[in-house]
Amino acid sequence: MDFAETNLEVKEYDREDIEKNKGMAVLSYFSLLVLIPFFRVRKTSKYARFHMNQGIVLTIVEAIYELISYIAVSIIMPISARTGILVETTLDLISIVFLILFIMGIVNAASGKAKELPTFGKIRILK
């Protein structure tokens, strides 16, 4: 694999680190499974830490979205069932964006790229 062709940010990471910790980086996108790389390689792998941050941010943003969606549907449904169903369906369709971001993160991690996810990728929780 030629790392020169990947995102410029990959240059910050050691090739050996990338190859050794791809699996941990992939686990970072599976919600609570992020705890495995968090406790195993957080301090030793800059590459896995990058993907842990991306996975944690994605999980938090998705949880907030789901909570807001639940509250919105709970408020609208008693007022108008038809409107409530329409709103719920629309919000469910919009939530497909999180699935797409999840897949993008896994593909990037598995292919050795440290590419920020669109929209939320610049948020840093882990340094």
Short mmCIF file of N, CA, C and O in Angstrom, two decimals:
data_model
loop_
_atom_site.label_atom_id
_atom_site.label_comp_id
_atom_site.label_asym_id
_atom_site.label_seq_id
_atom_site.Cartn_x
_atom_site.Cartn_y
_atom_site.Cartn_z
N MET A 1 0.85 -1.19 0.00
CA MET A 1 0.00 0.00 0.00
C MET A 1 0.88 1.24 0.00
O MET A 1 1.82 1.34 0.77
N ASP A 2 0.56 2.18 -0.84
CA ASP A 2 1.34 3.40 -0.93
C ASP A 2 0.71 4.47 -0.05
O ASP A 2 -0.36 4.99 -0.37
N PHE A 3 1.39 4.81 1.04
CA PHE A 3 0.83 5.77 1.97
C PHE A 3 0.97 7.21 1.49
O PHE A 3 0.34 8.10 2.01
N ALA A 4 1.80 7.44 0.50
CA ALA A 4 1.98 8.79 -0.03
C ALA A 4 0.72 9.30 -0.72
O ALA A 4 0.48 10.49 -0.79
N GLU A 5 -0.11 8.38 -1.23
CA GLU A 5 -1.31 8.78 -1.95
C GLU A 5 -2.49 9.07 -1.04
O GLU A 5 -3.50 9.56 -1.47
N THR A 6 -2.40 8.71 0.23
CA THR A 6 -3.52 8.91 1.13
C THR A 6 -3.55 10.35 1.64
O THR A 6 -2.71 11.16 1.30
N ASN A 7 -4.51 10.62 2.48
CA ASN A 7 -4.70 11.95 3.04
C ASN A 7 -3.40 12.47 3.63
O ASN A 7 -2.63 11.74 4.22
N LEU A 8 -3.16 13.77 3.49
CA LEU A 8 -1.93 14.37 4.01
C LEU A 8 -1.75 14.13 5.50
O LEU A 8 -0.63 14.05 5.98
N GLU A 9 -2.84 14.00 6.21
CA GLU A 9 -2.76 13.82 7.65
C GLU A 9 -2.10 12.49 8.03
O GLU A 9 -1.55 12.35 9.09
N VAL A 10 -2.11 11.53 7.14
CA VAL A 10 -1.50 10.23 7.41
C VAL A 10 0.01 10.37 7.61
O VAL A 10 0.61 9.61 8.35
N LYS A 11 0.60 11.36 7.01
CA LYS A 11 2.04 11.56 7.15
C LYS A 11 2.46 11.76 8.60
O LYS A 11 3.60 11.56 8.95
N GLU A 12 1.55 12.18 9.45
CA GLU A 12 1.84 12.38 10.86
C GLU A 12 2.00 11.05 11.60
O GLU A 12 2.50 11.01 12.69
N TYR A 13 1.55 9.96 11.00
CA TYR A 13 1.52 8.68 11.67
C TYR A 13 2.59 7.75 11.12
O TYR A 13 2.85 7.71 9.92
N ASP A 14 3.17 7.01 12.01
CA ASP A 14 4.21 6.05 11.67
C ASP A 14 3.58 4.87 10.92
O ASP A 14 2.52 4.37 11.31
N ARG A 15 4.22 4.44 9.85
CA ARG A 15 3.70 3.31 9.06
C ARG A 15 3.49 2.07 9.91
O ARG A 15 2.50 1.36 9.76
N GLU A 16 4.43 1.81 10.79
CA GLU A 16 4.32 0.64 11.67
C GLU A 16 3.11 0.78 12.59
O GLU A 16 2.39 -0.18 12.83
N ASP A 17 2.89 1.99 13.11
CA ASP A 17 1.73 2.26 13.98
C ASP A 17 0.44 1.98 13.22
O ASP A 17 -0.47 1.33 13.74
N ILE A 18 0.38 2.45 11.99
CA ILE A 18 -0.82 2.25 11.18
C ILE A 18 -1.08 0.76 10.96
O ILE A 18 -2.19 0.27 11.20
N GLU A 19 -0.08 0.05 10.51
CA GLU A 19 -0.25 -1.38 10.22
C GLU A 19 -0.60 -2.17 11.48
O GLU A 19 -1.44 -3.07 11.45
N LYS A 20 0.05 -1.85 12.58
CA LYS A 20 -0.14 -2.59 13.83
C LYS A 20 -1.52 -2.33 14.46
O LYS A 20 -2.08 -3.20 15.12
N ASN A 21 -2.08 -1.14 14.25
CA ASN A 21 -3.29 -0.74 14.98
C ASN A 21 -4.52 -0.50 14.11
O ASN A 21 -5.48 0.11 14.56
N LYS A 22 -4.51 -1.02 12.88
CA LYS A 22 -5.69 -0.88 12.02
C LYS A 22 -6.92 -1.51 12.67
O LYS A 22 -8.01 -0.95 12.62
N GLY A 23 -6.76 -2.67 13.27
CA GLY A 23 -7.89 -3.35 13.90
C GLY A 23 -8.49 -2.53 15.03
O GLY A 23 -9.72 -2.42 15.17
N MET A 24 -7.63 -1.96 15.84
CA MET A 24 -8.10 -1.11 16.94
C MET A 24 -8.78 0.14 16.39
O MET A 24 -9.78 0.61 16.94
N ALA A 25 -8.25 0.68 15.30
CA ALA A 25 -8.85 1.86 14.68
C ALA A 25 -10.26 1.53 14.18
O ALA A 25 -11.19 2.31 14.35
N VAL A 26 -10.43 0.36 13.58
CA VAL A 26 -11.75 -0.06 13.09
C VAL A 26 -12.72 -0.23 14.25
O VAL A 26 -13.87 0.22 14.19
N LEU A 27 -12.27 -0.85 15.34
CA LEU A 27 -13.14 -1.03 16.52
C LEU A 27 -13.65 0.30 17.07
O LEU A 27 -14.71 0.35 17.68
N SER A 28 -12.92 1.35 16.84
CA SER A 28 -13.27 2.67 17.38
C SER A 28 -14.60 3.19 16.87
O SER A 28 -15.18 4.09 17.48
N TYR A 29 -15.10 2.65 15.79
CA TYR A 29 -16.35 3.14 15.21
C TYR A 29 -17.57 2.36 15.70
O TYR A 29 -18.70 2.70 15.37
N PHE A 30 -17.34 1.31 16.49
CA PHE A 30 -18.44 0.48 16.96
C PHE A 30 -18.88 0.89 18.36
O PHE A 30 -18.77 0.12 19.31
N SER A 31 -19.38 2.11 18.48
CA SER A 31 -19.98 2.63 19.71
C SER A 31 -19.18 2.29 20.96
O SER A 31 -18.08 2.78 21.14
N LEU A 32 -19.71 1.44 21.83
CA LEU A 32 -19.04 1.14 23.10
C LEU A 32 -17.78 0.30 22.94
O LEU A 32 -16.95 0.26 23.86
N LEU A 33 -17.59 -0.34 21.80
CA LEU A 33 -16.37 -1.11 21.58
C LEU A 33 -15.14 -0.21 21.51
O LEU A 33 -14.01 -0.69 21.57
N VAL A 34 -15.37 1.09 21.39
CA VAL A 34 -14.25 2.04 21.41
C VAL A 34 -13.47 1.93 22.72
O VAL A 34 -12.30 2.32 22.79
N LEU A 35 -14.10 1.37 23.74
CA LEU A 35 -13.40 1.22 25.03
C LEU A 35 -12.22 0.25 24.93
O LEU A 35 -11.24 0.40 25.67
N ILE A 36 -12.30 -0.72 24.03
CA ILE A 36 -11.19 -1.67 23.88
C ILE A 36 -9.92 -0.95 23.43
O ILE A 36 -8.90 -1.03 24.12
N PRO A 37 -9.94 -0.24 22.29
CA PRO A 37 -8.71 0.47 21.93
C PRO A 37 -8.38 1.60 22.90
O PRO A 37 -7.21 1.92 23.12
N PHE A 38 -9.41 2.19 23.51
CA PHE A 38 -9.17 3.28 24.45
C PHE A 38 -8.27 2.82 25.60
O PHE A 38 -7.32 3.50 25.97
N PHE A 39 -8.53 1.65 26.14
CA PHE A 39 -7.74 1.16 27.26
C PHE A 39 -6.48 0.41 26.82
O PHE A 39 -5.53 0.31 27.59
N ARG A 40 -6.45 -0.10 25.59
CA ARG A 40 -5.29 -0.90 25.16
C ARG A 40 -4.21 -0.08 24.47
O ARG A 40 -3.03 -0.31 24.71
N VAL A 41 -4.58 0.85 23.58
CA VAL A 41 -3.55 1.53 22.78
C VAL A 41 -3.65 3.05 22.78
O VAL A 41 -2.95 3.71 22.02
N ARG A 42 -4.50 3.61 23.60
CA ARG A 42 -4.70 5.07 23.60
C ARG A 42 -3.38 5.83 23.73
O ARG A 42 -3.13 6.80 23.04
N LYS A 43 -2.53 5.38 24.62
CA LYS A 43 -1.29 6.10 24.90
C LYS A 43 -0.17 5.76 23.93
O LYS A 43 0.77 6.53 23.78
N THR A 44 -0.27 4.62 23.26
CA THR A 44 0.84 4.18 22.42
C THR A 44 0.61 4.38 20.92
O THR A 44 1.57 4.39 20.16
N SER A 45 -0.63 4.53 20.49
CA SER A 45 -0.91 4.63 19.05
C SER A 45 -1.63 5.93 18.71
O SER A 45 -2.80 6.11 19.00
N LYS A 46 -0.89 6.79 18.06
CA LYS A 46 -1.46 8.06 17.61
C LYS A 46 -2.54 7.81 16.54
O LYS A 46 -3.55 8.49 16.50
N TYR A 47 -2.29 6.82 15.69
CA TYR A 47 -3.23 6.49 14.62
C TYR A 47 -4.56 5.99 15.18
O TYR A 47 -5.63 6.47 14.80
N ALA A 48 -4.50 5.05 16.11
CA ALA A 48 -5.74 4.53 16.72
C ALA A 48 -6.44 5.63 17.50
O ALA A 48 -7.68 5.70 17.50
N ARG A 49 -5.69 6.51 18.15
CA ARG A 49 -6.29 7.60 18.91
C ARG A 49 -7.07 8.54 17.99
O ARG A 49 -8.14 9.02 18.34
N PHE A 50 -6.53 8.80 16.79
CA PHE A 50 -7.25 9.64 15.82
C PHE A 50 -8.61 9.02 15.51
O PHE A 50 -9.63 9.70 15.54
N HIS A 51 -8.64 7.71 15.23
CA HIS A 51 -9.90 7.05 14.90
C HIS A 51 -10.81 6.89 16.12
O HIS A 51 -12.03 6.94 15.98
N MET A 52 -10.22 6.73 17.30
CA MET A 52 -11.04 6.70 18.51
C MET A 52 -11.80 8.01 18.65
O MET A 52 -12.99 8.03 18.95
N ASN A 53 -11.10 9.11 18.42
CA ASN A 53 -11.75 10.42 18.51
C ASN A 53 -12.88 10.53 17.51
O ASN A 53 -13.99 10.96 17.86
N GLN A 54 -12.64 10.12 16.27
CA GLN A 54 -13.67 10.18 15.24
C GLN A 54 -14.88 9.32 15.64
O GLN A 54 -16.02 9.75 15.50
N GLY A 55 -14.63 8.12 16.15
CA GLY A 55 -15.70 7.22 16.55
C GLY A 55 -16.50 7.74 17.73
O GLY A 55 -17.72 7.64 17.77
N ILE A 56 -15.80 8.32 18.71
CA ILE A 56 -16.48 8.87 19.89
C ILE A 56 -17.36 10.04 19.49
O ILE A 56 -18.51 10.15 19.92
N VAL A 57 -16.82 10.93 18.67
CA VAL A 57 -17.60 12.09 18.22
C VAL A 57 -18.83 11.63 17.44
O VAL A 57 -19.94 12.12 17.67
N LEU A 58 -18.65 10.68 16.54
CA LEU A 58 -19.78 10.16 15.77
C LEU A 58 -20.85 9.56 16.68
O LEU A 58 -22.04 9.82 16.51
N THR A 59 -20.43 8.79 17.67
CA THR A 59 -21.37 8.16 18.61
C THR A 59 -22.13 9.22 19.41
O THR A 59 -23.34 9.12 19.59
N ILE A 60 -21.43 10.24 19.90
CA ILE A 60 -22.08 11.29 20.69
C ILE A 60 -23.07 12.08 19.84
O ILE A 60 -24.22 12.31 20.26
N VAL A 61 -22.67 12.47 18.64
CA VAL A 61 -23.56 13.24 17.77
C VAL A 61 -24.79 12.41 17.40
O VAL A 61 -25.91 12.91 17.40
N GLU A 62 -24.58 11.13 17.11
CA GLU A 62 -25.71 10.27 16.78
C GLU A 62 -26.66 10.11 17.97
O GLU A 62 -27.88 10.14 17.81
N ALA A 63 -26.11 9.96 19.16
CA ALA A 63 -26.95 9.82 20.36
C ALA A 63 -27.78 11.08 20.59
O ALA A 63 -28.97 11.01 20.92
N ILE A 64 -27.16 12.24 20.40
CA ILE A 64 -27.89 13.51 20.56
C ILE A 64 -29.00 13.61 19.51
O ILE A 64 -30.13 14.00 19.82
N TYR A 65 -28.68 13.25 18.27
CA TYR A 65 -29.68 13.28 17.20
C TYR A 65 -30.86 12.36 17.53
O TYR A 65 -32.03 12.74 17.36
N GLU A 66 -30.56 11.15 17.98
CA GLU A 66 -31.61 10.19 18.30
C GLU A 66 -32.48 10.70 19.46
O GLU A 66 -33.70 10.52 19.45
N LEU A 67 -31.87 11.31 20.45
CA LEU A 67 -32.63 11.86 21.58
C LEU A 67 -33.55 12.99 21.12
O LEU A 67 -34.74 13.01 21.47
N ILE A 68 -33.03 13.89 20.32
CA ILE A 68 -33.84 15.00 19.81
C ILE A 68 -34.98 14.45 18.92
O ILE A 68 -36.12 14.92 19.00
N SER A 69 -34.67 13.45 18.10
CA SER A 69 -35.70 12.84 17.25
C SER A 69 -36.80 12.22 18.09
O SER A 69 -37.99 12.39 17.80
N TYR A 70 -36.41 11.49 19.12
CA TYR A 70 -37.38 10.84 20.01
C TYR A 70 -38.29 11.88 20.68
O TYR A 70 -39.51 11.72 20.72
N ILE A 71 -37.69 12.95 21.16
CA ILE A 71 -38.47 14.01 21.83
C ILE A 71 -39.42 14.67 20.83
O ILE A 71 -40.60 14.89 21.13
N ALA A 72 -38.92 14.97 19.63
CA ALA A 72 -39.77 15.62 18.62
C ALA A 72 -40.97 14.75 18.25
O ALA A 72 -42.11 15.23 18.21
N VAL A 73 -40.72 13.47 18.02
CA VAL A 73 -41.82 12.56 17.66
C VAL A 73 -42.78 12.40 18.84
O VAL A 73 -44.00 12.37 18.65
N SER A 74 -42.25 12.34 20.06
CA SER A 74 -43.11 12.20 21.25
C SER A 74 -44.02 13.41 21.44
O SER A 74 -45.13 13.28 21.95
N ILE A 75 -43.55 14.57 21.04
CA ILE A 75 -44.37 15.78 21.17
C ILE A 75 -45.39 15.85 20.03
O ILE A 75 -46.56 16.19 20.25
N ILE A 76 -44.98 15.52 18.82
CA ILE A 76 -45.85 15.68 17.66
C ILE A 76 -46.91 14.57 17.56
O ILE A 76 -48.05 14.82 17.18
N MET A 77 -46.55 13.35 17.91
CA MET A 77 -47.45 12.19 17.74
C MET A 77 -48.82 12.38 18.43
O MET A 77 -49.85 12.12 17.81
N PRO A 78 -48.88 12.84 19.69
CA PRO A 78 -50.20 13.02 20.31
C PRO A 78 -51.04 14.13 19.65
O PRO A 78 -52.27 14.08 19.67
N ILE A 79 -50.38 15.08 19.04
CA ILE A 79 -51.10 16.18 18.39
C ILE A 79 -51.71 15.70 17.07
O ILE A 79 -52.87 15.96 16.78
N SER A 80 -50.90 15.01 16.27
CA SER A 80 -51.38 14.51 14.98
C SER A 80 -50.59 13.25 14.63
O SER A 80 -49.39 13.32 14.37
N ALA A 81 -51.27 12.12 14.63
CA ALA A 81 -50.60 10.85 14.34
C ALA A 81 -50.03 10.85 12.93
O ALA A 81 -48.91 10.38 12.71
N ARG A 82 -50.77 11.39 11.98
CA ARG A 82 -50.31 11.41 10.59
C ARG A 82 -49.03 12.25 10.46
O ARG A 82 -48.05 11.82 9.85
N THR A 83 -49.02 13.43 11.06
CA THR A 83 -47.83 14.28 11.02
C THR A 83 -46.69 13.63 11.79
O THR A 83 -45.54 13.69 11.37
N GLY A 84 -47.01 13.00 12.91
CA GLY A 84 -45.99 12.32 13.71
C GLY A 84 -45.31 11.21 12.93
O GLY A 84 -44.08 11.07 12.98
N ILE A 85 -46.08 10.44 12.20
CA ILE A 85 -45.52 9.36 11.39
C ILE A 85 -44.65 9.92 10.27
O ILE A 85 -43.56 9.41 10.00
N LEU A 86 -45.10 11.00 9.66
CA LEU A 86 -44.32 11.65 8.61
C LEU A 86 -42.99 12.17 9.15
O LEU A 86 -41.93 11.95 8.56
N VAL A 87 -43.03 12.84 10.30
CA VAL A 87 -41.82 13.36 10.93
C VAL A 87 -40.88 12.22 11.32
O VAL A 87 -39.68 12.26 11.07
N GLU A 88 -41.44 11.17 11.91
CA GLU A 88 -40.63 10.03 12.34
C GLU A 88 -39.95 9.36 11.14
O GLU A 88 -38.76 9.04 11.19
N THR A 89 -40.68 9.17 10.06
CA THR A 89 -40.12 8.57 8.85
C THR A 89 -39.01 9.44 8.26
O THR A 89 -37.95 8.95 7.88
N THR A 90 -39.25 10.74 8.22
CA THR A 90 -38.24 11.67 7.70
C THR A 90 -36.98 11.63 8.55
O THR A 90 -35.86 11.57 8.03
N LEU A 91 -37.14 11.66 9.87
CA LEU A 91 -35.98 11.62 10.76
C LEU A 91 -35.23 10.30 10.65
O LEU A 91 -34.00 10.26 10.72
N ASP A 92 -35.95 9.21 10.45
CA ASP A 92 -35.31 7.91 10.25
C ASP A 92 -34.49 7.89 8.96
O ASP A 92 -33.39 7.33 8.92
N LEU A 93 -35.02 8.49 7.92
CA LEU A 93 -34.29 8.56 6.65
C LEU A 93 -33.03 9.41 6.79
O LEU A 93 -31.97 9.07 6.26
N ILE A 94 -33.14 10.51 7.52
CA ILE A 94 -31.98 11.38 7.75
C ILE A 94 -30.91 10.64 8.56
O ILE A 94 -29.71 10.83 8.34
N SER A 95 -31.33 9.76 9.45
CA SER A 95 -30.36 9.04 10.28
C SER A 95 -29.49 8.08 9.47
O SER A 95 -28.47 7.59 9.96
N ILE A 96 -29.84 7.83 8.22
CA ILE A 96 -29.00 7.01 7.34
C ILE A 96 -27.63 7.68 7.16
O ILE A 96 -26.63 7.00 6.92
N VAL A 97 -27.58 8.98 7.30
CA VAL A 97 -26.31 9.71 7.21
C VAL A 97 -25.30 9.15 8.21
O VAL A 97 -24.12 9.00 7.90
N PHE A 98 -25.76 8.78 9.39
CA PHE A 98 -24.85 8.24 10.40
C PHE A 98 -24.30 6.87 9.97
O PHE A 98 -23.14 6.57 10.23
N LEU A 99 -25.12 6.09 9.31
CA LEU A 99 -24.65 4.81 8.78
C LEU A 99 -23.57 5.03 7.73
O LEU A 99 -22.54 4.35 7.72
N ILE A 100 -23.77 6.01 6.87
CA ILE A 100 -22.79 6.33 5.84
C ILE A 100 -21.48 6.79 6.48
O ILE A 100 -20.39 6.35 6.07
N LEU A 101 -21.56 7.66 7.48
CA LEU A 101 -20.35 8.13 8.17
C LEU A 101 -19.64 6.98 8.88
O LEU A 101 -18.41 6.90 8.89
N PHE A 102 -20.40 6.08 9.48
CA PHE A 102 -19.87 4.90 10.15
C PHE A 102 -19.07 4.05 9.15
O PHE A 102 -17.92 3.67 9.41
N ILE A 103 -19.63 3.81 7.98
CA ILE A 103 -18.96 3.02 6.95
C ILE A 103 -17.71 3.74 6.45
O ILE A 103 -16.65 3.12 6.27
N MET A 104 -17.82 5.04 6.24
CA MET A 104 -16.65 5.82 5.80
C MET A 104 -15.51 5.71 6.81
O MET A 104 -14.34 5.54 6.42
N GLY A 105 -15.83 5.83 8.08
CA GLY A 105 -14.81 5.73 9.12
C GLY A 105 -14.13 4.38 9.13
O GLY A 105 -12.90 4.28 9.23
N ILE A 106 -14.91 3.33 9.02
CA ILE A 106 -14.34 1.97 9.02
C ILE A 106 -13.45 1.76 7.79
O ILE A 106 -12.35 1.21 7.90
N VAL A 107 -13.91 2.21 6.64
CA VAL A 107 -13.12 2.06 5.42
C VAL A 107 -11.80 2.82 5.54
O VAL A 107 -10.73 2.30 5.20
N ASN A 108 -11.87 4.05 6.05
CA ASN A 108 -10.64 4.83 6.24
C ASN A 108 -9.68 4.15 7.20
O ASN A 108 -8.49 4.05 6.95
N ALA A 109 -10.20 3.68 8.32
CA ALA A 109 -9.36 3.04 9.34
C ALA A 109 -8.73 1.76 8.79
O ALA A 109 -7.54 1.51 8.99
N ALA A 110 -9.51 0.96 8.09
CA ALA A 110 -9.01 -0.32 7.56
C ALA A 110 -8.01 -0.13 6.43
O ALA A 110 -7.15 -0.98 6.23
N SER A 111 -8.12 0.99 5.73
CA SER A 111 -7.20 1.21 4.60
C SER A 111 -5.99 2.07 4.98
O SER A 111 -5.21 2.44 4.12
N GLY A 112 -5.86 2.39 6.25
CA GLY A 112 -4.68 3.12 6.71
C GLY A 112 -4.74 4.61 6.51
O GLY A 112 -3.72 5.29 6.54
N LYS A 113 -5.93 5.15 6.34
CA LYS A 113 -6.10 6.59 6.14
C LYS A 113 -6.54 7.26 7.44
O LYS A 113 -7.33 6.70 8.19
N ALA A 114 -6.05 8.44 7.66
CA ALA A 114 -6.50 9.25 8.80
C ALA A 114 -7.24 10.44 8.23
O ALA A 114 -6.78 11.57 8.28
N LYS A 115 -8.40 10.17 7.68
CA LYS A 115 -9.21 11.19 7.01
C LYS A 115 -10.36 11.57 7.92
O LYS A 115 -11.09 10.71 8.39
N GLU A 116 -10.52 12.86 8.16
CA GLU A 116 -11.60 13.33 9.02
C GLU A 116 -12.95 13.07 8.37
O GLU A 116 -13.11 13.22 7.16
N LEU A 117 -13.92 12.69 9.20
CA LEU A 117 -15.28 12.51 8.71
C LEU A 117 -15.88 13.86 8.35
O LEU A 117 -15.59 14.86 9.01
N PRO A 118 -16.72 13.92 7.34
CA PRO A 118 -17.36 15.18 6.99
C PRO A 118 -18.20 15.71 8.15
O PRO A 118 -18.74 14.94 8.93
N THR A 119 -18.31 16.98 8.26
CA THR A 119 -19.10 17.75 9.24
C THR A 119 -18.59 17.66 10.67
O THR A 119 -18.39 18.68 11.29
N PHE A 120 -18.37 16.47 11.24
CA PHE A 120 -18.00 16.36 12.65
C PHE A 120 -16.53 16.04 12.87
O PHE A 120 -16.06 16.01 13.99
N GLY A 121 -15.80 15.79 11.82
CA GLY A 121 -14.43 15.31 11.92
C GLY A 121 -13.44 16.24 12.56
O GLY A 121 -12.41 15.82 13.07
N LYS A 122 -13.73 17.52 12.56
CA LYS A 122 -12.78 18.49 13.13
C LYS A 122 -12.91 18.60 14.66
O LYS A 122 -12.05 19.20 15.30
N ILE A 123 -13.94 18.04 15.22
CA ILE A 123 -14.14 18.09 16.67
C ILE A 123 -13.12 17.17 17.34
O ILE A 123 -12.96 16.02 16.95
N ARG A 124 -12.43 17.67 18.34
CA ARG A 124 -11.42 16.89 19.05
C ARG A 124 -11.81 16.68 20.51
O ARG A 124 -12.00 17.65 21.25
N ILE A 125 -11.94 15.44 20.89
CA ILE A 125 -12.20 15.09 22.28
C ILE A 125 -10.92 14.51 22.89
O ILE A 125 -10.53 14.86 23.98
N LEU A 126 -10.27 13.64 22.12
CA LEU A 126 -8.99 13.06 22.54
C LEU A 126 -7.86 13.83 21.89
O LEU A 126 -7.92 14.13 20.71
N LYS A 127 -6.86 14.12 22.62
CA LYS A 127 -5.70 14.86 22.06
C LYS A 127 -4.54 13.94 21.86
O LYS A 127 -4.33 12.97 22.47
#
